[in-house]
Amino acid sequence: CALPISAVIPEAVSAAPELASVDVAPASLVDLTAAAKACGAMACASTAADLRDVLADAASAMGARGMIVWLGAGSELFPVLGHGYNQRVLARIGPLPRDSDNATATAWRDATLKTVPAEGARPGAIVAPIVSAQGCIGALSVEIPSGSETDLTVQATAELFAAQLSTVVAAWPSPSTVASNPVTSSDP
């Protein structure tokens, strides 16, 4: 039968450090199971309507109020698909110049994640670049409740969705340009 250490070495009890209270991690703001399912569904989306439905699931997994998929064409970003916004609102947004001074244009230009802090009643936002083999082809903007924009899991989930979107949406072609000396052919 073994004796407790305090019986053998009484100083061990007084020298033992107090057990630190264990902090319990707060509940995750992201439903990772739902996020994984949304990523899988994105891979299978074959129409804009399918992708719009998947955006709804992705937004729900993050607790997002809305999402917009922006694709670049030439020197502008266009809102091509959204969830949580009326179609008229998306149409009214219109194209965004590449050199605009906002998080969406900056995420596209720099191909880096950007956040917009919540302010007063205005929610926060995360903008993740959509990067493909051709480079940064667009951005995914996510409107989220105040404070969520600083959560690293929420940010990482936005990046995962943007990465998955890059496999589904193709880069739009650059706008056509007219040659300065057009080549003409003559009929024989």
N, C-alpha and C. Protein backbone atom coordinates (compact mmCIF):
# COMPACT_ATOMS: atom_id res chain seq x y z
N CYS A 1 0.85 -1.17 0.00
CA CYS A 1 0.00 0.00 0.00
C CYS A 1 0.90 1.23 0.00
N ALA A 2 0.66 2.15 -0.87
CA ALA A 2 1.50 3.35 -0.99
C ALA A 2 1.00 4.44 -0.07
N LEU A 3 1.93 5.15 0.50
CA LEU A 3 1.60 6.30 1.34
C LEU A 3 1.49 7.56 0.49
N PRO A 4 0.59 8.47 0.86
CA PRO A 4 0.54 9.73 0.12
C PRO A 4 1.84 10.50 0.29
N ILE A 5 2.19 11.28 -0.71
CA ILE A 5 3.45 12.02 -0.68
C ILE A 5 3.52 12.95 0.52
N SER A 6 2.38 13.48 0.97
CA SER A 6 2.39 14.39 2.13
C SER A 6 2.80 13.68 3.40
N ALA A 7 2.59 12.35 3.47
CA ALA A 7 2.99 11.59 4.65
C ALA A 7 4.49 11.38 4.65
N VAL A 8 5.09 11.26 3.49
CA VAL A 8 6.51 11.00 3.37
C VAL A 8 7.29 12.31 3.41
N ILE A 9 6.83 13.31 2.68
CA ILE A 9 7.50 14.61 2.60
C ILE A 9 6.46 15.69 2.89
N PRO A 10 6.30 16.06 4.15
CA PRO A 10 5.28 17.04 4.50
C PRO A 10 5.45 18.38 3.80
N GLU A 11 6.67 18.76 3.46
CA GLU A 11 6.89 20.04 2.78
C GLU A 11 6.29 20.05 1.37
N ALA A 12 6.07 18.89 0.81
CA ALA A 12 5.55 18.82 -0.56
C ALA A 12 4.17 19.44 -0.65
N VAL A 13 3.40 19.31 0.41
CA VAL A 13 2.05 19.87 0.39
C VAL A 13 2.11 21.38 0.41
N SER A 14 2.96 21.95 1.29
CA SER A 14 3.02 23.39 1.39
C SER A 14 3.73 24.00 0.19
N ALA A 15 4.61 23.26 -0.45
CA ALA A 15 5.34 23.79 -1.60
C ALA A 15 4.57 23.64 -2.90
N ALA A 16 3.52 22.84 -2.90
CA ALA A 16 2.76 22.62 -4.13
C ALA A 16 2.04 23.90 -4.54
N PRO A 17 2.14 24.27 -5.80
CA PRO A 17 1.47 25.49 -6.25
C PRO A 17 -0.05 25.30 -6.25
N GLU A 18 -0.73 26.37 -6.04
CA GLU A 18 -2.19 26.34 -6.12
C GLU A 18 -2.58 25.98 -7.55
N LEU A 19 -3.58 25.19 -7.69
CA LEU A 19 -4.05 24.87 -9.04
C LEU A 19 -4.73 26.10 -9.60
N ALA A 20 -4.32 26.49 -10.77
CA ALA A 20 -4.92 27.65 -11.42
C ALA A 20 -6.31 27.29 -11.88
N SER A 21 -7.18 28.25 -11.81
CA SER A 21 -8.53 27.98 -12.32
C SER A 21 -8.44 27.84 -13.83
N VAL A 22 -9.14 26.92 -14.36
CA VAL A 22 -9.11 26.65 -15.79
C VAL A 22 -10.17 27.51 -16.46
N ASP A 23 -9.72 28.31 -17.42
CA ASP A 23 -10.66 29.11 -18.19
C ASP A 23 -11.32 28.24 -19.24
N VAL A 24 -12.60 28.32 -19.31
CA VAL A 24 -13.34 27.58 -20.31
C VAL A 24 -13.48 28.47 -21.53
N ALA A 25 -13.14 27.92 -22.68
CA ALA A 25 -13.23 28.70 -23.92
C ALA A 25 -14.68 29.08 -24.18
N PRO A 26 -14.89 30.30 -24.64
CA PRO A 26 -16.27 30.70 -24.94
C PRO A 26 -16.82 29.86 -26.09
N ALA A 27 -18.11 29.76 -26.14
CA ALA A 27 -18.74 29.01 -27.23
C ALA A 27 -18.31 29.62 -28.56
N SER A 28 -18.05 28.78 -29.52
CA SER A 28 -17.62 29.25 -30.83
C SER A 28 -18.73 30.03 -31.51
N LEU A 29 -18.34 31.08 -32.21
CA LEU A 29 -19.30 31.86 -32.97
C LEU A 29 -19.64 31.20 -34.30
N VAL A 30 -18.89 30.15 -34.64
CA VAL A 30 -19.06 29.46 -35.92
C VAL A 30 -19.50 28.02 -35.66
N ASP A 31 -20.50 27.58 -36.39
CA ASP A 31 -20.91 26.19 -36.37
C ASP A 31 -20.04 25.49 -37.41
N LEU A 32 -18.96 24.86 -36.94
CA LEU A 32 -18.00 24.27 -37.87
C LEU A 32 -18.58 23.13 -38.69
N THR A 33 -19.49 22.37 -38.11
CA THR A 33 -20.12 21.30 -38.87
C THR A 33 -20.93 21.88 -40.03
N ALA A 34 -21.70 22.92 -39.75
CA ALA A 34 -22.48 23.58 -40.82
C ALA A 34 -21.56 24.23 -41.84
N ALA A 35 -20.44 24.80 -41.39
CA ALA A 35 -19.48 25.42 -42.31
C ALA A 35 -18.88 24.37 -43.24
N ALA A 36 -18.53 23.22 -42.70
CA ALA A 36 -17.97 22.14 -43.52
C ALA A 36 -18.99 21.67 -44.56
N LYS A 37 -20.24 21.55 -44.14
CA LYS A 37 -21.28 21.13 -45.08
C LYS A 37 -21.48 22.18 -46.17
N ALA A 38 -21.41 23.46 -45.80
CA ALA A 38 -21.55 24.53 -46.79
C ALA A 38 -20.40 24.48 -47.80
N CYS A 39 -19.18 24.22 -47.33
CA CYS A 39 -18.04 24.10 -48.25
C CYS A 39 -18.24 22.95 -49.22
N GLY A 40 -18.72 21.83 -48.72
CA GLY A 40 -18.99 20.69 -49.60
C GLY A 40 -20.07 21.00 -50.61
N ALA A 41 -21.11 21.69 -50.17
CA ALA A 41 -22.20 22.07 -51.08
C ALA A 41 -21.72 23.08 -52.12
N MET A 42 -20.79 23.97 -51.75
CA MET A 42 -20.24 24.92 -52.73
C MET A 42 -19.56 24.17 -53.87
N ALA A 43 -18.85 23.11 -53.52
CA ALA A 43 -18.14 22.34 -54.54
C ALA A 43 -19.10 21.70 -55.53
N CYS A 44 -20.33 21.45 -55.10
CA CYS A 44 -21.32 20.79 -55.96
C CYS A 44 -22.26 21.76 -56.65
N ALA A 45 -22.18 23.04 -56.33
CA ALA A 45 -23.09 24.02 -56.91
C ALA A 45 -22.84 24.14 -58.41
N SER A 46 -23.91 24.04 -59.19
CA SER A 46 -23.75 24.13 -60.63
C SER A 46 -24.49 25.31 -61.24
N THR A 47 -25.28 26.01 -60.45
CA THR A 47 -25.99 27.19 -60.95
C THR A 47 -25.88 28.31 -59.92
N ALA A 48 -26.19 29.52 -60.36
CA ALA A 48 -26.20 30.66 -59.45
C ALA A 48 -27.22 30.45 -58.34
N ALA A 49 -28.36 29.85 -58.68
CA ALA A 49 -29.39 29.60 -57.67
C ALA A 49 -28.88 28.62 -56.61
N ASP A 50 -28.15 27.58 -57.04
CA ASP A 50 -27.55 26.64 -56.09
C ASP A 50 -26.58 27.37 -55.17
N LEU A 51 -25.75 28.21 -55.76
CA LEU A 51 -24.75 28.92 -54.98
C LEU A 51 -25.40 29.92 -54.02
N ARG A 52 -26.49 30.54 -54.43
CA ARG A 52 -27.20 31.47 -53.55
C ARG A 52 -27.73 30.72 -52.33
N ASP A 53 -28.26 29.51 -52.54
CA ASP A 53 -28.74 28.70 -51.42
C ASP A 53 -27.59 28.32 -50.48
N VAL A 54 -26.45 27.99 -51.06
CA VAL A 54 -25.29 27.64 -50.25
C VAL A 54 -24.79 28.84 -49.46
N LEU A 55 -24.85 30.03 -50.06
CA LEU A 55 -24.45 31.24 -49.33
C LEU A 55 -25.32 31.43 -48.09
N ALA A 56 -26.58 31.09 -48.21
CA ALA A 56 -27.48 31.19 -47.05
C ALA A 56 -27.01 30.26 -45.94
N ASP A 57 -26.62 29.05 -46.31
CA ASP A 57 -26.12 28.09 -45.32
C ASP A 57 -24.79 28.57 -44.72
N ALA A 58 -23.92 29.11 -45.57
CA ALA A 58 -22.63 29.62 -45.10
C ALA A 58 -22.82 30.78 -44.14
N ALA A 59 -23.72 31.69 -44.49
CA ALA A 59 -24.00 32.83 -43.61
C ALA A 59 -24.54 32.36 -42.27
N SER A 60 -25.43 31.40 -42.30
CA SER A 60 -26.00 30.86 -41.07
C SER A 60 -24.92 30.23 -40.19
N ALA A 61 -23.97 29.52 -40.81
CA ALA A 61 -22.90 28.87 -40.05
C ALA A 61 -22.04 29.88 -39.32
N MET A 62 -21.93 31.10 -39.86
CA MET A 62 -21.10 32.15 -39.26
C MET A 62 -21.91 33.14 -38.42
N GLY A 63 -23.22 33.01 -38.45
CA GLY A 63 -24.06 34.00 -37.78
C GLY A 63 -24.06 35.32 -38.53
N ALA A 64 -23.80 35.27 -39.84
CA ALA A 64 -23.71 36.47 -40.67
C ALA A 64 -25.08 36.97 -41.07
N ARG A 65 -25.20 38.27 -41.18
CA ARG A 65 -26.44 38.89 -41.63
C ARG A 65 -26.55 38.86 -43.15
N GLY A 66 -25.41 38.91 -43.82
CA GLY A 66 -25.42 38.90 -45.27
C GLY A 66 -24.04 38.61 -45.83
N MET A 67 -24.02 38.18 -47.09
CA MET A 67 -22.78 37.90 -47.80
C MET A 67 -22.93 38.38 -49.23
N ILE A 68 -21.84 38.89 -49.78
CA ILE A 68 -21.82 39.27 -51.18
C ILE A 68 -20.56 38.70 -51.82
N VAL A 69 -20.74 38.05 -52.96
CA VAL A 69 -19.62 37.57 -53.77
C VAL A 69 -19.35 38.66 -54.81
N TRP A 70 -18.14 39.18 -54.81
CA TRP A 70 -17.71 40.20 -55.75
C TRP A 70 -16.70 39.58 -56.70
N LEU A 71 -16.86 39.81 -58.00
CA LEU A 71 -15.87 39.34 -58.97
C LEU A 71 -15.32 40.53 -59.74
N GLY A 72 -14.03 40.45 -60.02
CA GLY A 72 -13.36 41.52 -60.73
C GLY A 72 -13.44 41.34 -62.23
N ALA A 73 -13.60 42.47 -62.91
CA ALA A 73 -13.54 42.51 -64.38
C ALA A 73 -12.83 43.81 -64.72
N GLY A 74 -11.66 43.68 -65.32
CA GLY A 74 -10.89 44.88 -65.61
C GLY A 74 -10.49 45.56 -64.31
N SER A 75 -10.87 46.81 -64.17
CA SER A 75 -10.48 47.57 -62.97
C SER A 75 -11.65 47.79 -62.02
N GLU A 76 -12.68 46.94 -62.12
CA GLU A 76 -13.84 47.08 -61.25
C GLU A 76 -14.26 45.74 -60.66
N LEU A 77 -14.85 45.82 -59.47
CA LEU A 77 -15.47 44.66 -58.82
C LEU A 77 -16.97 44.78 -58.98
N PHE A 78 -17.62 43.66 -59.25
CA PHE A 78 -19.07 43.64 -59.43
C PHE A 78 -19.70 42.70 -58.42
N PRO A 79 -20.77 43.14 -57.75
CA PRO A 79 -21.49 42.23 -56.84
C PRO A 79 -22.31 41.25 -57.69
N VAL A 80 -21.90 40.00 -57.72
CA VAL A 80 -22.55 39.05 -58.63
C VAL A 80 -23.55 38.13 -57.94
N LEU A 81 -23.43 38.00 -56.64
CA LEU A 81 -24.30 37.08 -55.93
C LEU A 81 -24.34 37.49 -54.46
N GLY A 82 -25.50 37.36 -53.87
CA GLY A 82 -25.58 37.74 -52.46
C GLY A 82 -26.62 36.95 -51.71
N HIS A 83 -26.50 37.03 -50.41
CA HIS A 83 -27.50 36.46 -49.50
C HIS A 83 -27.74 37.49 -48.41
N GLY A 84 -29.01 37.65 -48.04
CA GLY A 84 -29.35 38.56 -46.97
C GLY A 84 -29.69 39.96 -47.44
N TYR A 85 -29.63 40.16 -48.74
CA TYR A 85 -29.93 41.46 -49.32
C TYR A 85 -30.95 41.30 -50.44
N ASN A 86 -31.80 42.26 -50.57
CA ASN A 86 -32.77 42.30 -51.66
C ASN A 86 -32.00 42.45 -52.98
N GLN A 87 -32.47 41.81 -54.03
CA GLN A 87 -31.81 41.91 -55.33
C GLN A 87 -31.70 43.36 -55.81
N ARG A 88 -32.70 44.17 -55.48
CA ARG A 88 -32.64 45.58 -55.87
C ARG A 88 -31.49 46.29 -55.17
N VAL A 89 -31.24 45.91 -53.92
CA VAL A 89 -30.13 46.51 -53.18
C VAL A 89 -28.81 46.13 -53.84
N LEU A 90 -28.66 44.86 -54.21
CA LEU A 90 -27.43 44.43 -54.88
C LEU A 90 -27.24 45.16 -56.21
N ALA A 91 -28.33 45.32 -56.95
CA ALA A 91 -28.24 46.02 -58.23
C ALA A 91 -27.87 47.49 -58.03
N ARG A 92 -28.35 48.07 -56.95
CA ARG A 92 -28.07 49.48 -56.68
C ARG A 92 -26.62 49.69 -56.24
N ILE A 93 -26.01 48.68 -55.66
CA ILE A 93 -24.62 48.81 -55.22
C ILE A 93 -23.72 49.14 -56.40
N GLY A 94 -23.90 48.42 -57.49
CA GLY A 94 -23.12 48.68 -58.69
C GLY A 94 -21.65 48.31 -58.56
N PRO A 95 -20.88 48.58 -59.60
CA PRO A 95 -19.46 48.21 -59.59
C PRO A 95 -18.66 49.08 -58.63
N LEU A 96 -17.56 48.53 -58.18
CA LEU A 96 -16.67 49.20 -57.25
C LEU A 96 -15.30 49.34 -57.91
N PRO A 97 -14.81 50.56 -58.10
CA PRO A 97 -13.49 50.73 -58.73
C PRO A 97 -12.38 50.08 -57.89
N ARG A 98 -11.40 49.52 -58.56
CA ARG A 98 -10.28 48.83 -57.91
C ARG A 98 -9.56 49.72 -56.91
N ASP A 99 -9.47 51.01 -57.20
CA ASP A 99 -8.73 51.92 -56.32
C ASP A 99 -9.60 52.57 -55.24
N SER A 100 -10.82 52.06 -55.03
CA SER A 100 -11.69 52.59 -53.99
C SER A 100 -11.04 52.43 -52.62
N ASP A 101 -11.35 53.38 -51.75
CA ASP A 101 -10.81 53.35 -50.40
C ASP A 101 -11.80 52.68 -49.46
N ASN A 102 -11.97 51.36 -49.63
CA ASN A 102 -12.82 50.60 -48.71
C ASN A 102 -12.27 49.18 -48.59
N ALA A 103 -12.79 48.45 -47.64
CA ALA A 103 -12.25 47.12 -47.33
C ALA A 103 -12.38 46.14 -48.48
N THR A 104 -13.47 46.20 -49.22
CA THR A 104 -13.68 45.25 -50.31
C THR A 104 -12.65 45.45 -51.42
N ALA A 105 -12.48 46.69 -51.85
CA ALA A 105 -11.49 46.97 -52.90
C ALA A 105 -10.07 46.67 -52.41
N THR A 106 -9.80 47.00 -51.16
CA THR A 106 -8.46 46.75 -50.60
C THR A 106 -8.18 45.26 -50.51
N ALA A 107 -9.15 44.46 -50.08
CA ALA A 107 -8.96 43.00 -50.01
C ALA A 107 -8.67 42.45 -51.40
N TRP A 108 -9.35 42.99 -52.42
CA TRP A 108 -9.13 42.54 -53.80
C TRP A 108 -7.75 42.96 -54.29
N ARG A 109 -7.39 44.21 -54.06
CA ARG A 109 -6.08 44.71 -54.53
C ARG A 109 -4.93 43.98 -53.87
N ASP A 110 -5.02 43.82 -52.53
CA ASP A 110 -3.91 43.27 -51.76
C ASP A 110 -3.98 41.76 -51.57
N ALA A 111 -5.11 41.16 -51.92
CA ALA A 111 -5.33 39.72 -51.72
C ALA A 111 -5.10 39.33 -50.26
N THR A 112 -5.62 40.17 -49.36
CA THR A 112 -5.51 39.89 -47.92
C THR A 112 -6.86 40.14 -47.25
N LEU A 113 -7.07 39.45 -46.16
CA LEU A 113 -8.30 39.60 -45.39
C LEU A 113 -8.35 41.00 -44.77
N LYS A 114 -9.52 41.61 -44.81
CA LYS A 114 -9.72 42.93 -44.21
C LYS A 114 -10.94 42.86 -43.30
N THR A 115 -10.91 43.65 -42.23
CA THR A 115 -12.05 43.73 -41.34
C THR A 115 -12.50 45.17 -41.21
N VAL A 116 -13.78 45.34 -40.94
CA VAL A 116 -14.36 46.65 -40.69
C VAL A 116 -15.01 46.57 -39.32
N PRO A 117 -14.52 47.37 -38.37
CA PRO A 117 -15.09 47.28 -37.02
C PRO A 117 -16.53 47.78 -36.98
N ALA A 118 -17.31 47.14 -36.13
CA ALA A 118 -18.68 47.61 -35.90
C ALA A 118 -18.59 48.98 -35.25
N GLU A 119 -19.57 49.80 -35.54
CA GLU A 119 -19.58 51.14 -34.96
C GLU A 119 -21.01 51.53 -34.66
N GLY A 120 -21.31 51.69 -33.38
CA GLY A 120 -22.68 52.03 -32.99
C GLY A 120 -23.63 50.92 -33.42
N ALA A 121 -24.67 51.29 -34.13
CA ALA A 121 -25.66 50.31 -34.60
C ALA A 121 -25.20 49.60 -35.87
N ARG A 122 -24.13 50.10 -36.49
CA ARG A 122 -23.63 49.49 -37.74
C ARG A 122 -22.87 48.20 -37.43
N PRO A 123 -23.22 47.09 -38.10
CA PRO A 123 -22.53 45.83 -37.84
C PRO A 123 -21.10 45.86 -38.37
N GLY A 124 -20.31 44.88 -37.95
CA GLY A 124 -18.96 44.74 -38.46
C GLY A 124 -18.96 43.97 -39.76
N ALA A 125 -17.78 43.87 -40.37
CA ALA A 125 -17.66 43.13 -41.63
C ALA A 125 -16.28 42.50 -41.74
N ILE A 126 -16.26 41.43 -42.50
CA ILE A 126 -15.01 40.76 -42.86
C ILE A 126 -15.04 40.63 -44.38
N VAL A 127 -13.92 40.93 -45.02
CA VAL A 127 -13.81 40.76 -46.47
C VAL A 127 -12.62 39.86 -46.74
N ALA A 128 -12.90 38.71 -47.35
CA ALA A 128 -11.85 37.74 -47.67
C ALA A 128 -11.63 37.72 -49.17
N PRO A 129 -10.38 37.75 -49.60
CA PRO A 129 -10.11 37.71 -51.04
C PRO A 129 -10.44 36.33 -51.62
N ILE A 130 -10.91 36.33 -52.85
CA ILE A 130 -11.14 35.08 -53.58
C ILE A 130 -9.95 34.93 -54.52
N VAL A 131 -9.07 34.00 -54.20
CA VAL A 131 -7.81 33.86 -54.92
C VAL A 131 -7.80 32.54 -55.68
N SER A 132 -7.43 32.62 -56.95
CA SER A 132 -7.33 31.41 -57.78
C SER A 132 -5.93 31.36 -58.38
N ALA A 133 -5.72 30.43 -59.27
CA ALA A 133 -4.42 30.33 -59.95
C ALA A 133 -4.12 31.57 -60.78
N GLN A 134 -5.16 32.31 -61.16
CA GLN A 134 -4.98 33.55 -61.94
C GLN A 134 -4.69 34.76 -61.05
N GLY A 135 -4.69 34.58 -59.76
CA GLY A 135 -4.49 35.69 -58.82
C GLY A 135 -5.78 35.97 -58.09
N CYS A 136 -5.89 37.16 -57.53
CA CYS A 136 -7.09 37.52 -56.79
C CYS A 136 -8.18 37.91 -57.79
N ILE A 137 -9.24 37.13 -57.83
CA ILE A 137 -10.31 37.33 -58.82
C ILE A 137 -11.53 38.01 -58.23
N GLY A 138 -11.54 38.23 -56.92
CA GLY A 138 -12.70 38.86 -56.32
C GLY A 138 -12.59 38.87 -54.80
N ALA A 139 -13.74 39.03 -54.16
CA ALA A 139 -13.77 39.10 -52.70
C ALA A 139 -15.13 38.60 -52.20
N LEU A 140 -15.12 38.10 -51.00
CA LEU A 140 -16.35 37.71 -50.31
C LEU A 140 -16.51 38.65 -49.13
N SER A 141 -17.57 39.46 -49.15
CA SER A 141 -17.81 40.35 -48.01
C SER A 141 -18.89 39.74 -47.14
N VAL A 142 -18.66 39.80 -45.83
CA VAL A 142 -19.55 39.18 -44.86
C VAL A 142 -19.92 40.22 -43.81
N GLU A 143 -21.22 40.49 -43.69
CA GLU A 143 -21.71 41.41 -42.66
C GLU A 143 -22.07 40.59 -41.43
N ILE A 144 -21.45 40.92 -40.30
CA ILE A 144 -21.61 40.11 -39.11
C ILE A 144 -21.94 40.97 -37.89
N PRO A 145 -22.51 40.34 -36.86
CA PRO A 145 -22.86 41.10 -35.66
C PRO A 145 -21.63 41.75 -35.01
N SER A 146 -21.86 42.82 -34.33
CA SER A 146 -20.81 43.58 -33.65
C SER A 146 -19.93 42.67 -32.80
N GLY A 147 -18.64 42.82 -32.97
CA GLY A 147 -17.67 42.05 -32.21
C GLY A 147 -17.19 40.79 -32.89
N SER A 148 -18.00 40.24 -33.77
CA SER A 148 -17.62 39.00 -34.46
C SER A 148 -16.48 39.21 -35.44
N GLU A 149 -16.31 40.44 -35.91
CA GLU A 149 -15.27 40.70 -36.91
C GLU A 149 -13.87 40.51 -36.35
N THR A 150 -13.72 40.51 -35.03
CA THR A 150 -12.40 40.32 -34.42
C THR A 150 -12.14 38.86 -34.04
N ASP A 151 -13.16 38.02 -34.15
CA ASP A 151 -13.02 36.61 -33.79
C ASP A 151 -12.22 35.87 -34.86
N LEU A 152 -11.10 35.27 -34.47
CA LEU A 152 -10.22 34.61 -35.43
C LEU A 152 -10.89 33.42 -36.12
N THR A 153 -11.77 32.72 -35.42
CA THR A 153 -12.48 31.59 -36.04
C THR A 153 -13.44 32.10 -37.11
N VAL A 154 -14.11 33.20 -36.86
CA VAL A 154 -15.01 33.79 -37.86
C VAL A 154 -14.20 34.25 -39.06
N GLN A 155 -13.07 34.89 -38.83
CA GLN A 155 -12.22 35.34 -39.93
C GLN A 155 -11.73 34.15 -40.76
N ALA A 156 -11.26 33.11 -40.07
CA ALA A 156 -10.76 31.93 -40.78
C ALA A 156 -11.86 31.26 -41.58
N THR A 157 -13.07 31.24 -41.06
CA THR A 157 -14.20 30.63 -41.78
C THR A 157 -14.52 31.44 -43.03
N ALA A 158 -14.46 32.75 -42.95
CA ALA A 158 -14.68 33.58 -44.14
C ALA A 158 -13.61 33.27 -45.20
N GLU A 159 -12.37 33.09 -44.76
CA GLU A 159 -11.30 32.74 -45.70
C GLU A 159 -11.52 31.36 -46.32
N LEU A 160 -12.01 30.41 -45.52
CA LEU A 160 -12.30 29.08 -46.07
C LEU A 160 -13.40 29.15 -47.13
N PHE A 161 -14.45 29.92 -46.85
CA PHE A 161 -15.53 30.05 -47.83
C PHE A 161 -15.01 30.73 -49.10
N ALA A 162 -14.18 31.75 -48.96
CA ALA A 162 -13.62 32.43 -50.13
C ALA A 162 -12.74 31.48 -50.94
N ALA A 163 -11.95 30.67 -50.25
CA ALA A 163 -11.09 29.70 -50.95
C ALA A 163 -11.94 28.69 -51.71
N GLN A 164 -13.00 28.23 -51.09
CA GLN A 164 -13.88 27.27 -51.77
C GLN A 164 -14.58 27.93 -52.96
N LEU A 165 -14.99 29.18 -52.79
CA LEU A 165 -15.63 29.90 -53.90
C LEU A 165 -14.69 30.02 -55.10
N SER A 166 -13.39 30.12 -54.84
CA SER A 166 -12.44 30.27 -55.95
C SER A 166 -12.43 29.05 -56.86
N THR A 167 -12.89 27.92 -56.35
CA THR A 167 -12.93 26.71 -57.17
C THR A 167 -14.24 26.61 -57.95
N VAL A 168 -15.20 27.46 -57.59
CA VAL A 168 -16.53 27.40 -58.20
C VAL A 168 -16.73 28.50 -59.23
N VAL A 169 -16.33 29.71 -58.87
CA VAL A 169 -16.51 30.84 -59.78
C VAL A 169 -15.26 31.01 -60.61
N ALA A 170 -15.43 31.28 -61.86
CA ALA A 170 -14.29 31.49 -62.74
C ALA A 170 -13.99 32.98 -62.80
N ALA A 171 -12.75 33.28 -63.05
CA ALA A 171 -12.37 34.68 -63.21
C ALA A 171 -13.06 35.24 -64.45
N TRP A 172 -13.61 36.41 -64.30
CA TRP A 172 -14.22 37.06 -65.44
C TRP A 172 -13.11 37.53 -66.36
N PRO A 173 -13.37 37.55 -67.65
CA PRO A 173 -12.33 38.03 -68.57
C PRO A 173 -12.15 39.54 -68.43
N SER A 174 -10.97 39.99 -68.75
CA SER A 174 -10.73 41.43 -68.78
C SER A 174 -11.57 42.04 -69.89
N PRO A 175 -11.91 43.32 -69.77
CA PRO A 175 -12.70 43.94 -70.82
C PRO A 175 -11.94 43.96 -72.14
N SER A 176 -12.68 43.90 -73.22
CA SER A 176 -12.06 43.94 -74.54
C SER A 176 -11.43 45.31 -74.76
N THR A 177 -10.38 45.31 -75.51
CA THR A 177 -9.76 46.58 -75.89
C THR A 177 -9.68 46.62 -77.40
N VAL A 178 -9.76 47.80 -77.93
CA VAL A 178 -9.67 47.96 -79.37
C VAL A 178 -8.23 48.22 -79.73
N ALA A 179 -7.73 47.47 -80.67
CA ALA A 179 -6.35 47.66 -81.10
C ALA A 179 -6.20 49.02 -81.75
N SER A 180 -5.06 49.68 -81.52
CA SER A 180 -4.85 51.00 -82.10
C SER A 180 -4.70 50.94 -83.62
N ASN A 181 -4.19 49.83 -84.13
CA ASN A 181 -4.06 49.64 -85.58
C ASN A 181 -4.78 48.34 -85.94
N PRO A 182 -6.10 48.43 -86.11
CA PRO A 182 -6.81 47.18 -86.37
C PRO A 182 -6.33 46.52 -87.67
N VAL A 183 -6.27 45.22 -87.61
CA VAL A 183 -5.87 44.44 -88.78
C VAL A 183 -7.12 44.18 -89.60
N THR A 184 -7.05 44.47 -90.85
CA THR A 184 -8.19 44.19 -91.73
C THR A 184 -7.75 43.18 -92.78
N SER A 185 -8.68 42.42 -93.20
CA SER A 185 -8.36 41.45 -94.25
C SER A 185 -9.06 41.87 -95.53
N SER A 186 -8.41 41.57 -96.58
CA SER A 186 -9.04 41.89 -97.87
C SER A 186 -9.44 40.59 -98.53
N ASP A 187 -10.58 40.61 -99.13
CA ASP A 187 -11.07 39.42 -99.82
C ASP A 187 -10.31 39.28 -101.14
N PRO A 188 -9.91 38.06 -101.53
CA PRO A 188 -9.21 37.87 -102.81
C PRO A 188 -10.09 38.08 -104.00
